[in-house]
């Protein structure tokens, strides 16, 4: 640093589409430049895939493989495989970068394990990336709050919103046994579950209380079901916003969804187009969405309670 100007000696391009990159990957790759004299380092992953050259269907020609002898085909797990760029990062010295990477004296690759080599290119990569991040992602040293209270709307979440009326005038609703099991899973893990409904709910109070009884949890009626009502509930239970999870489905739920530490919506929820939900269920309301979100809550709790043996990397630790 001279005259207040920070001189850049090494450039690193990190791609946001590789969410399982850890600080130790960056540190070790950086050391390949600072300690081993490399002027260009890029990340790779080992893959066990047999490649075949493409041929024009109009040509009477057999396809050939550059890495496979068809007469002696090995088991892929016994084969060392090949190295492919995984797109996580690219390091280079400033000099190499200014020369357009045309004169590289010493180039090297940094091999990453497959579980960390997540690359999001198309929409179907998202669910795979989400699961990988939960299991292998980097969460830093900051302590994550553990969910202690789960609030769930009845209509549109625990039920699909349909009301069946009998000849005698009695209303009926259906709840999924998987959703009830999901609620019980949370309760066994010391997470309190409260069903929520507004005074404008079409279902009778007696029927709502019966649903809560079947689900084995509390029931809370609200005037507007806004953030203020939930805030009073949190004050009563001495909780913070980041210790509360909420599942809603309608536009009226937006305020609470945007304030809680963790939110989820069923796949068919109208509010899904109005808010960036932290967890979008694959299942619709009344058909396992609550169970799915409950499993997600428990997975995050398990992840947050695991001992973290990861390094932070910042200017002071370079």
PDB file of C-alpha atoms in Angstrom:
ATOM      1  CA  UNK A   1       0.000   0.000   0.000  1.00  0.00           C
ATOM      2  CA  UNK A   2       1.602   3.293  -1.097  1.00  0.00           C
ATOM      3  CA  UNK A   3       0.106   6.757  -0.771  1.00  0.00           C
ATOM      4  CA  UNK A   4      -3.218   5.306   0.286  1.00  0.00           C
ATOM      5  CA  UNK A   5      -3.463   3.199  -2.891  1.00  0.00           C
ATOM      6  CA  UNK A   6      -3.785  -0.543  -2.485  1.00  0.00           C
ATOM      7  CA  UNK A   7      -1.712  -2.433  -5.040  1.00  0.00           C
ATOM      8  CA  UNK A   8      -3.319  -5.593  -6.375  1.00  0.00           C
ATOM      9  CA  UNK A   9      -0.921  -8.477  -6.969  1.00  0.00           C
ATOM     10  CA  UNK A  10      -3.342 -11.392  -7.316  1.00  0.00           C
ATOM     11  CA  UNK A  11      -6.760 -11.520  -8.943  1.00  0.00           C
ATOM     12  CA  UNK A  12      -9.395 -14.112  -8.106  1.00  0.00           C
ATOM     13  CA  UNK A  13     -12.649 -14.641  -9.982  1.00  0.00           C
ATOM     14  CA  UNK A  14     -15.201 -16.502  -7.825  1.00  0.00           C
ATOM     15  CA  UNK A  15     -18.476 -17.584  -9.416  1.00  0.00           C
ATOM     16  CA  UNK A  16     -21.719 -17.209  -7.453  1.00  0.00           C
ATOM     17  CA  UNK A  17     -23.083 -20.331  -9.148  1.00  0.00           C
ATOM     18  CA  UNK A  18     -20.755 -22.494  -7.043  1.00  0.00           C
ATOM     19  CA  UNK A  19     -22.326 -22.187  -3.563  1.00  0.00           C
ATOM     20  CA  UNK A  20     -20.325 -24.935  -1.828  1.00  0.00           C
ATOM     21  CA  UNK A  21     -16.979 -23.172  -2.084  1.00  0.00           C
ATOM     22  CA  UNK A  22     -15.238 -22.993   1.307  1.00  0.00           C
ATOM     23  CA  UNK A  23     -12.585 -20.585   2.642  1.00  0.00           C
ATOM     24  CA  UNK A  24      -9.999 -23.385   2.840  1.00  0.00           C
ATOM     25  CA  UNK A  25     -10.352 -23.957  -0.923  1.00  0.00           C
ATOM     26  CA  UNK A  26      -9.520 -20.297  -1.514  1.00  0.00           C
ATOM     27  CA  UNK A  27      -6.662 -20.330   0.991  1.00  0.00           C
ATOM     28  CA  UNK A  28      -4.992 -23.420  -0.481  1.00  0.00           C
ATOM     29  CA  UNK A  29      -5.365 -22.204  -4.073  1.00  0.00           C
ATOM     30  CA  UNK A  30      -3.924 -18.833  -3.080  1.00  0.00           C
ATOM     31  CA  UNK A  31      -0.918 -20.547  -1.523  1.00  0.00           C
ATOM     32  CA  UNK A  32      -0.231 -22.224  -4.871  1.00  0.00           C
ATOM     33  CA  UNK A  33       0.478 -18.748  -6.221  1.00  0.00           C
ATOM     34  CA  UNK A  34       2.140 -17.136  -3.196  1.00  0.00           C
ATOM     35  CA  UNK A  35       4.253 -20.135  -2.140  1.00  0.00           C
ATOM     36  CA  UNK A  36       4.570 -22.414  -5.171  1.00  0.00           C
ATOM     37  CA  UNK A  37       5.145 -19.756  -7.818  1.00  0.00           C
ATOM     38  CA  UNK A  38       2.115 -20.456  -9.999  1.00  0.00           C
ATOM     39  CA  UNK A  39       0.766 -17.574 -12.050  1.00  0.00           C
ATOM     40  CA  UNK A  40      -2.595 -19.183 -12.903  1.00  0.00           C
ATOM     41  CA  UNK A  41      -4.673 -21.632 -10.814  1.00  0.00           C
ATOM     42  CA  UNK A  42      -8.149 -22.909 -11.596  1.00  0.00           C
ATOM     43  CA  UNK A  43     -10.502 -25.337  -9.851  1.00  0.00           C
ATOM     44  CA  UNK A  44     -11.346 -28.791 -11.173  1.00  0.00           C
ATOM     45  CA  UNK A  45     -13.299 -31.867 -10.139  1.00  0.00           C
ATOM     46  CA  UNK A  46     -12.607 -35.495 -10.956  1.00  0.00           C
ATOM     47  CA  UNK A  47     -15.345 -37.182 -12.974  1.00  0.00           C
ATOM     48  CA  UNK A  48     -15.761 -40.791 -13.925  1.00  0.00           C
ATOM     49  CA  UNK A  49     -17.494 -40.493 -17.268  1.00  0.00           C
ATOM     50  CA  UNK A  50     -16.688 -42.201 -20.540  1.00  0.00           C
ATOM     51  CA  UNK A  51     -16.722 -39.772 -23.433  1.00  0.00           C
ATOM     52  CA  UNK A  52     -17.708 -40.438 -27.017  1.00  0.00           C
ATOM     53  CA  UNK A  53     -16.992 -38.326 -30.059  1.00  0.00           C
ATOM     54  CA  UNK A  54     -20.037 -37.076 -31.886  1.00  0.00           C
ATOM     55  CA  UNK A  55     -20.505 -38.306 -35.460  1.00  0.00           C
ATOM     56  CA  UNK A  56     -22.736 -37.071 -38.222  1.00  0.00           C
ATOM     57  CA  UNK A  57     -25.629 -39.471 -38.635  1.00  0.00           C
ATOM     58  CA  UNK A  58     -25.321 -39.056 -42.391  1.00  0.00           C
ATOM     59  CA  UNK A  59     -21.803 -40.509 -42.323  1.00  0.00           C
ATOM     60  CA  UNK A  60     -21.382 -44.258 -42.166  1.00  0.00           C
ATOM     61  CA  UNK A  61     -18.903 -44.008 -39.323  1.00  0.00           C
ATOM     62  CA  UNK A  62     -18.644 -45.630 -35.909  1.00  0.00           C
ATOM     63  CA  UNK A  63     -18.298 -43.324 -32.875  1.00  0.00           C
ATOM     64  CA  UNK A  64     -15.017 -43.541 -31.009  1.00  0.00           C
ATOM     65  CA  UNK A  65     -14.148 -42.873 -27.399  1.00  0.00           C
ATOM     66  CA  UNK A  66     -11.024 -40.897 -26.456  1.00  0.00           C
ATOM     67  CA  UNK A  67     -10.924 -42.381 -22.928  1.00  0.00           C
ATOM     68  CA  UNK A  68     -12.411 -45.849 -23.202  1.00  0.00           C
ATOM     69  CA  UNK A  69     -11.297 -49.140 -24.701  1.00  0.00           C
ATOM     70  CA  UNK A  70     -14.591 -50.943 -25.368  1.00  0.00           C
ATOM     71  CA  UNK A  71     -12.749 -54.267 -25.404  1.00  0.00           C
ATOM     72  CA  UNK A  72     -11.558 -53.672 -21.861  1.00  0.00           C
ATOM     73  CA  UNK A  73     -14.191 -51.602 -20.156  1.00  0.00           C
ATOM     74  CA  UNK A  74     -13.253 -50.869 -16.509  1.00  0.00           C
ATOM     75  CA  UNK A  75     -15.695 -50.266 -13.705  1.00  0.00           C
ATOM     76  CA  UNK A  76     -16.041 -46.523 -13.347  1.00  0.00           C
ATOM     77  CA  UNK A  77     -15.394 -46.673  -9.589  1.00  0.00           C
ATOM     78  CA  UNK A  78     -12.068 -48.455 -10.273  1.00  0.00           C
ATOM     79  CA  UNK A  79     -11.006 -45.890 -12.855  1.00  0.00           C
ATOM     80  CA  UNK A  80      -9.141 -42.732 -11.796  1.00  0.00           C
ATOM     81  CA  UNK A  81     -11.359 -40.630 -14.010  1.00  0.00           C
ATOM     82  CA  UNK A  82     -10.554 -37.304 -15.638  1.00  0.00           C
ATOM     83  CA  UNK A  83     -10.312 -33.721 -14.473  1.00  0.00           C
ATOM     84  CA  UNK A  84     -12.890 -31.154 -15.545  1.00  0.00           C
ATOM     85  CA  UNK A  85     -13.170 -27.462 -14.747  1.00  0.00           C
ATOM     86  CA  UNK A  86     -15.921 -26.974 -12.181  1.00  0.00           C
ATOM     87  CA  UNK A  87     -16.145 -23.189 -12.480  1.00  0.00           C
ATOM     88  CA  UNK A  88     -15.702 -22.432  -8.774  1.00  0.00           C
ATOM     89  CA  UNK A  89     -12.760 -20.026  -9.084  1.00  0.00           C
ATOM     90  CA  UNK A  90      -9.868 -18.796 -11.224  1.00  0.00           C
ATOM     91  CA  UNK A  91      -6.708 -17.288  -9.694  1.00  0.00           C
ATOM     92  CA  UNK A  92      -4.039 -15.405 -11.582  1.00  0.00           C
ATOM     93  CA  UNK A  93      -1.252 -12.988 -10.860  1.00  0.00           C
ATOM     94  CA  UNK A  94      -1.779  -9.393 -11.870  1.00  0.00           C
ATOM     95  CA  UNK A  95       0.987  -9.664 -14.451  1.00  0.00           C
ATOM     96  CA  UNK A  96      -0.611 -12.695 -16.090  1.00  0.00           C
ATOM     97  CA  UNK A  97      -3.983 -10.967 -16.142  1.00  0.00           C
ATOM     98  CA  UNK A  98      -2.580  -7.795 -17.721  1.00  0.00           C
ATOM     99  CA  UNK A  99      -0.989  -9.962 -20.423  1.00  0.00           C
ATOM    100  CA  UNK A 100      -4.364 -11.450 -21.234  1.00  0.00           C
ATOM    101  CA  UNK A 101      -3.320 -14.859 -19.837  1.00  0.00           C
ATOM    102  CA  UNK A 102      -1.310 -15.401 -23.014  1.00  0.00           C
ATOM    103  CA  UNK A 103       2.089 -15.980 -21.400  1.00  0.00           C
ATOM    104  CA  UNK A 104       1.602 -18.353 -18.488  1.00  0.00           C
ATOM    105  CA  UNK A 105       4.886 -19.668 -17.125  1.00  0.00           C
ATOM    106  CA  UNK A 106       3.409 -21.977 -14.504  1.00  0.00           C
ATOM    107  CA  UNK A 107      -0.221 -23.039 -14.590  1.00  0.00           C
ATOM    108  CA  UNK A 108      -1.821 -25.490 -12.146  1.00  0.00           C
ATOM    109  CA  UNK A 109      -5.208 -26.872 -11.191  1.00  0.00           C
ATOM    110  CA  UNK A 110      -6.729 -27.188  -7.736  1.00  0.00           C
ATOM    111  CA  UNK A 111      -8.786 -30.358  -7.366  1.00  0.00           C
ATOM    112  CA  UNK A 112     -11.982 -30.108  -5.314  1.00  0.00           C
ATOM    113  CA  UNK A 113     -13.988 -33.051  -4.008  1.00  0.00           C
ATOM    114  CA  UNK A 114     -17.243 -33.770  -5.881  1.00  0.00           C
ATOM    115  CA  UNK A 115     -19.435 -32.858  -2.920  1.00  0.00           C
ATOM    116  CA  UNK A 116     -18.144 -29.272  -3.060  1.00  0.00           C
ATOM    117  CA  UNK A 117     -18.236 -29.021  -6.852  1.00  0.00           C
ATOM    118  CA  UNK A 118     -21.754 -27.689  -7.266  1.00  0.00           C
ATOM    119  CA  UNK A 119     -22.386 -25.671 -10.406  1.00  0.00           C
ATOM    120  CA  UNK A 120     -25.803 -24.110 -11.023  1.00  0.00           C
ATOM    121  CA  UNK A 121     -26.365 -23.751 -14.757  1.00  0.00           C
ATOM    122  CA  UNK A 122     -30.040 -24.596 -15.329  1.00  0.00           C
ATOM    123  CA  UNK A 123     -33.163 -24.657 -13.185  1.00  0.00           C
ATOM    124  CA  UNK A 124     -32.955 -28.390 -12.427  1.00  0.00           C
ATOM    125  CA  UNK A 125     -29.599 -27.762 -10.698  1.00  0.00           C
ATOM    126  CA  UNK A 126     -31.300 -25.761  -7.925  1.00  0.00           C
ATOM    127  CA  UNK A 127     -32.790 -28.623  -5.844  1.00  0.00           C
ATOM    128  CA  UNK A 128     -29.486 -30.512  -6.008  1.00  0.00           C
ATOM    129  CA  UNK A 129     -27.581 -27.387  -4.980  1.00  0.00           C
ATOM    130  CA  UNK A 130     -29.954 -26.741  -2.062  1.00  0.00           C
ATOM    131  CA  UNK A 131     -29.357 -30.193  -0.592  1.00  0.00           C
ATOM    132  CA  UNK A 132     -25.600 -29.976  -1.162  1.00  0.00           C
ATOM    133  CA  UNK A 133     -25.406 -26.585   0.542  1.00  0.00           C
ATOM    134  CA  UNK A 134     -27.279 -27.881   3.578  1.00  0.00           C
ATOM    135  CA  UNK A 135     -24.871 -30.774   3.936  1.00  0.00           C
ATOM    136  CA  UNK A 136     -21.581 -29.451   2.581  1.00  0.00           C
ATOM    137  CA  UNK A 137     -22.030 -25.675   2.366  1.00  0.00           C
ATOM    138  CA  UNK A 138     -20.102 -23.050   4.278  1.00  0.00           C
ATOM    139  CA  UNK A 139     -22.073 -21.246   6.982  1.00  0.00           C
ATOM    140  CA  UNK A 140     -19.246 -19.321   8.646  1.00  0.00           C
ATOM    141  CA  UNK A 141     -18.621 -18.944  12.337  1.00  0.00           C
ATOM    142  CA  UNK A 142     -21.672 -16.814  12.999  1.00  0.00           C
ATOM    143  CA  UNK A 143     -24.114 -18.709  15.183  1.00  0.00           C
ATOM    144  CA  UNK A 144     -27.405 -19.400  13.482  1.00  0.00           C
ATOM    145  CA  UNK A 145     -30.579 -19.129  15.508  1.00  0.00           C
ATOM    146  CA  UNK A 146     -32.426 -22.384  16.057  1.00  0.00           C
ATOM    147  CA  UNK A 147     -36.171 -22.394  15.387  1.00  0.00           C
ATOM    148  CA  UNK A 148     -38.079 -22.725  18.645  1.00  0.00           C
ATOM    149  CA  UNK A 149     -41.590 -21.893  17.424  1.00  0.00           C
ATOM    150  CA  UNK A 150     -43.381 -22.942  14.232  1.00  0.00           C
ATOM    151  CA  UNK A 151     -46.497 -21.011  13.252  1.00  0.00           C
ATOM    152  CA  UNK A 152     -48.666 -22.534  10.532  1.00  0.00           C
ATOM    153  CA  UNK A 153     -51.812 -21.252   8.874  1.00  0.00           C
ATOM    154  CA  UNK A 154     -54.641 -23.777   8.810  1.00  0.00           C
ATOM    155  CA  UNK A 155     -56.351 -22.984   5.503  1.00  0.00           C
ATOM    156  CA  UNK A 156     -54.020 -23.075   2.549  1.00  0.00           C
ATOM    157  CA  UNK A 157     -51.229 -24.861   4.441  1.00  0.00           C
ATOM    158  CA  UNK A 158     -52.462 -27.632   6.691  1.00  0.00           C
ATOM    159  CA  UNK A 159     -55.599 -27.938   4.547  1.00  0.00           C
ATOM    160  CA  UNK A 160     -55.974 -27.292   0.850  1.00  0.00           C
ATOM    161  CA  UNK A 161     -58.677 -24.674   1.424  1.00  0.00           C
ATOM    162  CA  UNK A 162     -61.541 -26.909   0.394  1.00  0.00           C
ATOM    163  CA  UNK A 163     -64.636 -27.126   2.590  1.00  0.00           C
ATOM    164  CA  UNK A 164     -67.032 -30.053   2.298  1.00  0.00           C
ATOM    165  CA  UNK A 165     -70.600 -29.485   3.450  1.00  0.00           C
ATOM    166  CA  UNK A 166     -72.910 -32.366   4.330  1.00  0.00           C
ATOM    167  CA  UNK A 167     -76.678 -32.532   3.796  1.00  0.00           C
ATOM    168  CA  UNK A 168     -77.148 -31.780   7.467  1.00  0.00           C
ATOM    169  CA  UNK A 169     -75.157 -28.575   7.068  1.00  0.00           C
ATOM    170  CA  UNK A 170     -71.978 -29.715   8.819  1.00  0.00           C
ATOM    171  CA  UNK A 171     -68.623 -28.592   7.422  1.00  0.00           C
ATOM    172  CA  UNK A 172     -65.771 -31.039   6.908  1.00  0.00           C
ATOM    173  CA  UNK A 173     -62.109 -30.642   6.014  1.00  0.00           C
ATOM    174  CA  UNK A 174     -59.334 -33.140   5.328  1.00  0.00           C
ATOM    175  CA  UNK A 175     -55.839 -33.037   6.783  1.00  0.00           C
ATOM    176  CA  UNK A 176     -52.988 -35.209   5.620  1.00  0.00           C
ATOM    177  CA  UNK A 177     -51.531 -37.775   8.036  1.00  0.00           C
ATOM    178  CA  UNK A 178     -48.036 -36.906   6.766  1.00  0.00           C
ATOM    179  CA  UNK A 179     -48.520 -33.296   7.833  1.00  0.00           C
ATOM    180  CA  UNK A 180     -49.634 -34.395  11.301  1.00  0.00           C
ATOM    181  CA  UNK A 181     -46.551 -36.605  11.507  1.00  0.00           C
ATOM    182  CA  UNK A 182     -44.394 -33.611  10.528  1.00  0.00           C
ATOM    183  CA  UNK A 183     -45.864 -31.537  13.349  1.00  0.00           C
ATOM    184  CA  UNK A 184     -45.181 -34.366  15.790  1.00  0.00           C
ATOM    185  CA  UNK A 185     -41.583 -34.559  14.570  1.00  0.00           C
ATOM    186  CA  UNK A 186     -41.086 -30.901  15.448  1.00  0.00           C
ATOM    187  CA  UNK A 187     -42.702 -31.325  18.846  1.00  0.00           C
ATOM    188  CA  UNK A 188     -40.462 -34.265  19.674  1.00  0.00           C
ATOM    189  CA  UNK A 189     -37.533 -31.987  18.913  1.00  0.00           C
ATOM    190  CA  UNK A 190     -38.790 -29.392  21.413  1.00  0.00           C
ATOM    191  CA  UNK A 191     -40.154 -27.038  18.762  1.00  0.00           C
ATOM    192  CA  UNK A 192     -43.546 -25.649  19.727  1.00  0.00           C
ATOM    193  CA  UNK A 193     -46.189 -25.685  16.987  1.00  0.00           C
ATOM    194  CA  UNK A 194     -49.145 -23.311  16.906  1.00  0.00           C
ATOM    195  CA  UNK A 195     -51.813 -23.266  14.207  1.00  0.00           C
ATOM    196  CA  UNK A 196     -52.997 -19.822  13.211  1.00  0.00           C
ATOM    197  CA  UNK A 197     -56.227 -18.561  11.743  1.00  0.00           C
ATOM    198  CA  UNK A 198     -58.017 -15.240  11.454  1.00  0.00           C
ATOM    199  CA  UNK A 199     -61.467 -14.343  12.697  1.00  0.00           C
ATOM    200  CA  UNK A 200     -62.574 -14.144   9.053  1.00  0.00           C
ATOM    201  CA  UNK A 201     -61.890 -17.853   8.548  1.00  0.00           C
ATOM    202  CA  UNK A 202     -64.813 -19.637   6.842  1.00  0.00           C
ATOM    203  CA  UNK A 203     -64.391 -22.753   8.976  1.00  0.00           C
ATOM    204  CA  UNK A 204     -66.237 -22.813  12.266  1.00  0.00           C
ATOM    205  CA  UNK A 205     -64.303 -22.358  15.478  1.00  0.00           C
ATOM    206  CA  UNK A 206     -65.346 -25.822  16.632  1.00  0.00           C
ATOM    207  CA  UNK A 207     -63.997 -27.402  13.451  1.00  0.00           C
ATOM    208  CA  UNK A 208     -60.728 -25.470  13.705  1.00  0.00           C
ATOM    209  CA  UNK A 209     -60.315 -26.599  17.296  1.00  0.00           C
ATOM    210  CA  UNK A 210     -60.930 -30.188  16.170  1.00  0.00           C
ATOM    211  CA  UNK A 211     -58.196 -29.826  13.520  1.00  0.00           C
ATOM    212  CA  UNK A 212     -55.784 -28.497  16.152  1.00  0.00           C
ATOM    213  CA  UNK A 213     -56.706 -31.388  18.428  1.00  0.00           C
ATOM    214  CA  UNK A 214     -55.999 -33.922  15.668  1.00  0.00           C
ATOM    215  CA  UNK A 215     -52.691 -32.216  14.923  1.00  0.00           C
ATOM    216  CA  UNK A 216     -51.856 -32.185  18.618  1.00  0.00           C
ATOM    217  CA  UNK A 217     -50.916 -28.514  18.827  1.00  0.00           C
ATOM    218  CA  UNK A 218     -52.209 -25.137  19.919  1.00  0.00           C
ATOM    219  CA  UNK A 219     -54.559 -22.860  17.996  1.00  0.00           C
ATOM    220  CA  UNK A 220     -54.391 -19.067  17.866  1.00  0.00           C
ATOM    221  CA  UNK A 221     -57.101 -16.776  16.514  1.00  0.00           C
ATOM    222  CA  UNK A 222     -56.072 -13.358  15.297  1.00  0.00           C
ATOM    223  CA  UNK A 223     -57.926 -10.236  14.251  1.00  0.00           C
ATOM    224  CA  UNK A 224     -55.721  -9.483  11.253  1.00  0.00           C
ATOM    225  CA  UNK A 225     -52.876 -11.978  11.625  1.00  0.00           C
ATOM    226  CA  UNK A 226     -50.283  -9.279  11.142  1.00  0.00           C
ATOM    227  CA  UNK A 227     -46.757  -8.871  12.430  1.00  0.00           C
ATOM    228  CA  UNK A 228     -47.905  -7.010  15.515  1.00  0.00           C
ATOM    229  CA  UNK A 229     -49.978  -9.961  16.722  1.00  0.00           C
ATOM    230  CA  UNK A 230     -47.060 -12.320  16.215  1.00  0.00           C
ATOM    231  CA  UNK A 231     -44.790  -9.864  17.986  1.00  0.00           C
ATOM    232  CA  UNK A 232     -47.051  -9.990  21.048  1.00  0.00           C
ATOM    233  CA  UNK A 233     -46.908 -13.782  20.886  1.00  0.00           C
ATOM    234  CA  UNK A 234     -43.109 -13.690  20.714  1.00  0.00           C
ATOM    235  CA  UNK A 235     -42.963 -11.309  23.658  1.00  0.00           C
ATOM    236  CA  UNK A 236     -45.158 -13.675  25.611  1.00  0.00           C
ATOM    237  CA  UNK A 237     -42.833 -16.590  24.846  1.00  0.00           C
ATOM    238  CA  UNK A 238     -39.630 -14.512  25.056  1.00  0.00           C
ATOM    239  CA  UNK A 239     -38.567 -15.254  21.505  1.00  0.00           C
ATOM    240  CA  UNK A 240     -36.847 -13.303  18.718  1.00  0.00           C
ATOM    241  CA  UNK A 241     -37.965 -13.129  15.098  1.00  0.00           C
ATOM    242  CA  UNK A 242     -35.072 -15.320  13.989  1.00  0.00           C
ATOM    243  CA  UNK A 243     -36.279 -18.101  16.311  1.00  0.00           C
ATOM    244  CA  UNK A 244     -39.676 -18.284  14.605  1.00  0.00           C
ATOM    245  CA  UNK A 245     -40.662 -20.177  11.454  1.00  0.00           C
ATOM    246  CA  UNK A 246     -43.912 -19.432   9.665  1.00  0.00           C
ATOM    247  CA  UNK A 247     -45.802 -21.128   6.860  1.00  0.00           C
ATOM    248  CA  UNK A 248     -48.394 -19.051   5.050  1.00  0.00           C
ATOM    249  CA  UNK A 249     -50.121 -19.075   1.698  1.00  0.00           C
ATOM    250  CA  UNK A 250     -52.159 -15.918   1.106  1.00  0.00           C
ATOM    251  CA  UNK A 251     -51.210 -12.300   0.364  1.00  0.00           C
ATOM    252  CA  UNK A 252     -52.333 -11.372   3.882  1.00  0.00           C
ATOM    253  CA  UNK A 253     -49.450 -13.479   5.223  1.00  0.00           C
ATOM    254  CA  UNK A 254     -46.753 -11.414   3.521  1.00  0.00           C
ATOM    255  CA  UNK A 255     -45.945  -9.259   6.525  1.00  0.00           C
ATOM    256  CA  UNK A 256     -45.248 -12.184   8.826  1.00  0.00           C
ATOM    257  CA  UNK A 257     -43.449 -14.152   6.098  1.00  0.00           C
ATOM    258  CA  UNK A 258     -41.075 -11.252   5.541  1.00  0.00           C
ATOM    259  CA  UNK A 259     -40.195 -10.828   9.227  1.00  0.00           C
ATOM    260  CA  UNK A 260     -39.687 -14.332  10.602  1.00  0.00           C
ATOM    261  CA  UNK A 261     -36.291 -15.987  10.552  1.00  0.00           C
ATOM    262  CA  UNK A 262     -37.512 -18.821   8.342  1.00  0.00           C
ATOM    263  CA  UNK A 263     -40.539 -18.907   6.077  1.00  0.00           C
ATOM    264  CA  UNK A 264     -42.095 -21.492   3.813  1.00  0.00           C
ATOM    265  CA  UNK A 265     -44.987 -21.632   1.373  1.00  0.00           C
ATOM    266  CA  UNK A 266     -46.778 -24.558  -0.313  1.00  0.00           C
ATOM    267  CA  UNK A 267     -46.120 -25.027  -4.014  1.00  0.00           C
ATOM    268  CA  UNK A 268     -49.638 -23.830  -4.912  1.00  0.00           C
ATOM    269  CA  UNK A 269     -49.685 -20.802  -2.592  1.00  0.00           C
ATOM    270  CA  UNK A 270     -50.914 -17.535  -4.170  1.00  0.00           C
ATOM    271  CA  UNK A 271     -48.382 -15.602  -2.067  1.00  0.00           C
ATOM    272  CA  UNK A 272     -45.524 -17.452  -3.795  1.00  0.00           C
ATOM    273  CA  UNK A 273     -45.622 -14.882  -6.604  1.00  0.00           C
ATOM    274  CA  UNK A 274     -45.548 -11.966  -4.147  1.00  0.00           C
ATOM    275  CA  UNK A 275     -42.644 -12.818  -1.864  1.00  0.00           C
ATOM    276  CA  UNK A 276     -39.242 -14.456  -2.170  1.00  0.00           C
ATOM    277  CA  UNK A 277     -39.846 -17.404   0.144  1.00  0.00           C
ATOM    278  CA  UNK A 278     -36.828 -18.941   1.827  1.00  0.00           C
ATOM    279  CA  UNK A 279     -38.324 -22.372   1.252  1.00  0.00           C
ATOM    280  CA  UNK A 280     -40.741 -23.207  -1.538  1.00  0.00           C
ATOM    281  CA  UNK A 281     -42.291 -26.617  -0.925  1.00  0.00           C
ATOM    282  CA  UNK A 282     -42.521 -29.076  -3.760  1.00  0.00           C
ATOM    283  CA  UNK A 283     -45.825 -30.347  -2.365  1.00  0.00           C
ATOM    284  CA  UNK A 284     -49.109 -28.423  -2.367  1.00  0.00           C
ATOM    285  CA  UNK A 285     -51.197 -27.445   0.640  1.00  0.00           C
ATOM    286  CA  UNK A 286     -52.938 -30.302   2.418  1.00  0.00           C
ATOM    287  CA  UNK A 287     -50.768 -32.856   0.654  1.00  0.00           C
ATOM    288  CA  UNK A 288     -47.555 -33.051   2.658  1.00  0.00           C
ATOM    289  CA  UNK A 289     -46.305 -29.455   2.414  1.00  0.00           C
ATOM    290  CA  UNK A 290     -46.234 -29.025   6.199  1.00  0.00           C
ATOM    291  CA  UNK A 291     -44.317 -32.298   6.599  1.00  0.00           C
ATOM    292  CA  UNK A 292     -41.823 -31.202   3.959  1.00  0.00           C
ATOM    293  CA  UNK A 293     -41.240 -27.829   5.634  1.00  0.00           C
ATOM    294  CA  UNK A 294     -40.959 -29.521   9.042  1.00  0.00           C
ATOM    295  CA  UNK A 295     -38.189 -31.781   7.711  1.00  0.00           C
ATOM    296  CA  UNK A 296     -36.420 -28.706   6.342  1.00  0.00           C
ATOM    297  CA  UNK A 297     -36.617 -26.965   9.724  1.00  0.00           C
ATOM    298  CA  UNK A 298     -35.152 -30.011  11.466  1.00  0.00           C
ATOM    299  CA  UNK A 299     -32.396 -30.312   8.866  1.00  0.00           C
ATOM    300  CA  UNK A 300     -31.382 -26.691   9.424  1.00  0.00           C
ATOM    301  CA  UNK A 301     -31.463 -27.185  13.184  1.00  0.00           C
ATOM    302  CA  UNK A 302     -29.207 -30.224  12.919  1.00  0.00           C
ATOM    303  CA  UNK A 303     -26.853 -28.290  10.674  1.00  0.00           C
ATOM    304  CA  UNK A 304     -26.681 -25.307  13.032  1.00  0.00           C
ATOM    305  CA  UNK A 305     -25.920 -27.498  16.051  1.00  0.00           C
ATOM    306  CA  UNK A 306     -23.091 -29.383  14.347  1.00  0.00           C
ATOM    307  CA  UNK A 307     -19.596 -28.316  15.421  1.00  0.00           C
ATOM    308  CA  UNK A 308     -18.108 -26.054  12.793  1.00  0.00           C
ATOM    309  CA  UNK A 309     -14.535 -26.883  11.811  1.00  0.00           C
ATOM    310  CA  UNK A 310     -14.278 -24.319   9.059  1.00  0.00           C
ATOM    311  CA  UNK A 311     -11.981 -21.369   8.667  1.00  0.00           C
ATOM    312  CA  UNK A 312     -13.021 -17.805   8.082  1.00  0.00           C
ATOM    313  CA  UNK A 313     -10.940 -15.977   5.559  1.00  0.00           C
ATOM    314  CA  UNK A 314     -10.533 -12.203   5.524  1.00  0.00           C
ATOM    315  CA  UNK A 315      -7.845  -9.592   5.051  1.00  0.00           C
ATOM    316  CA  UNK A 316      -6.311 -10.342   8.461  1.00  0.00           C
ATOM    317  CA  UNK A 317      -6.027 -14.066   7.696  1.00  0.00           C
ATOM    318  CA  UNK A 318      -4.563 -13.964   4.181  1.00  0.00           C
TER     319      UNK A 318
END
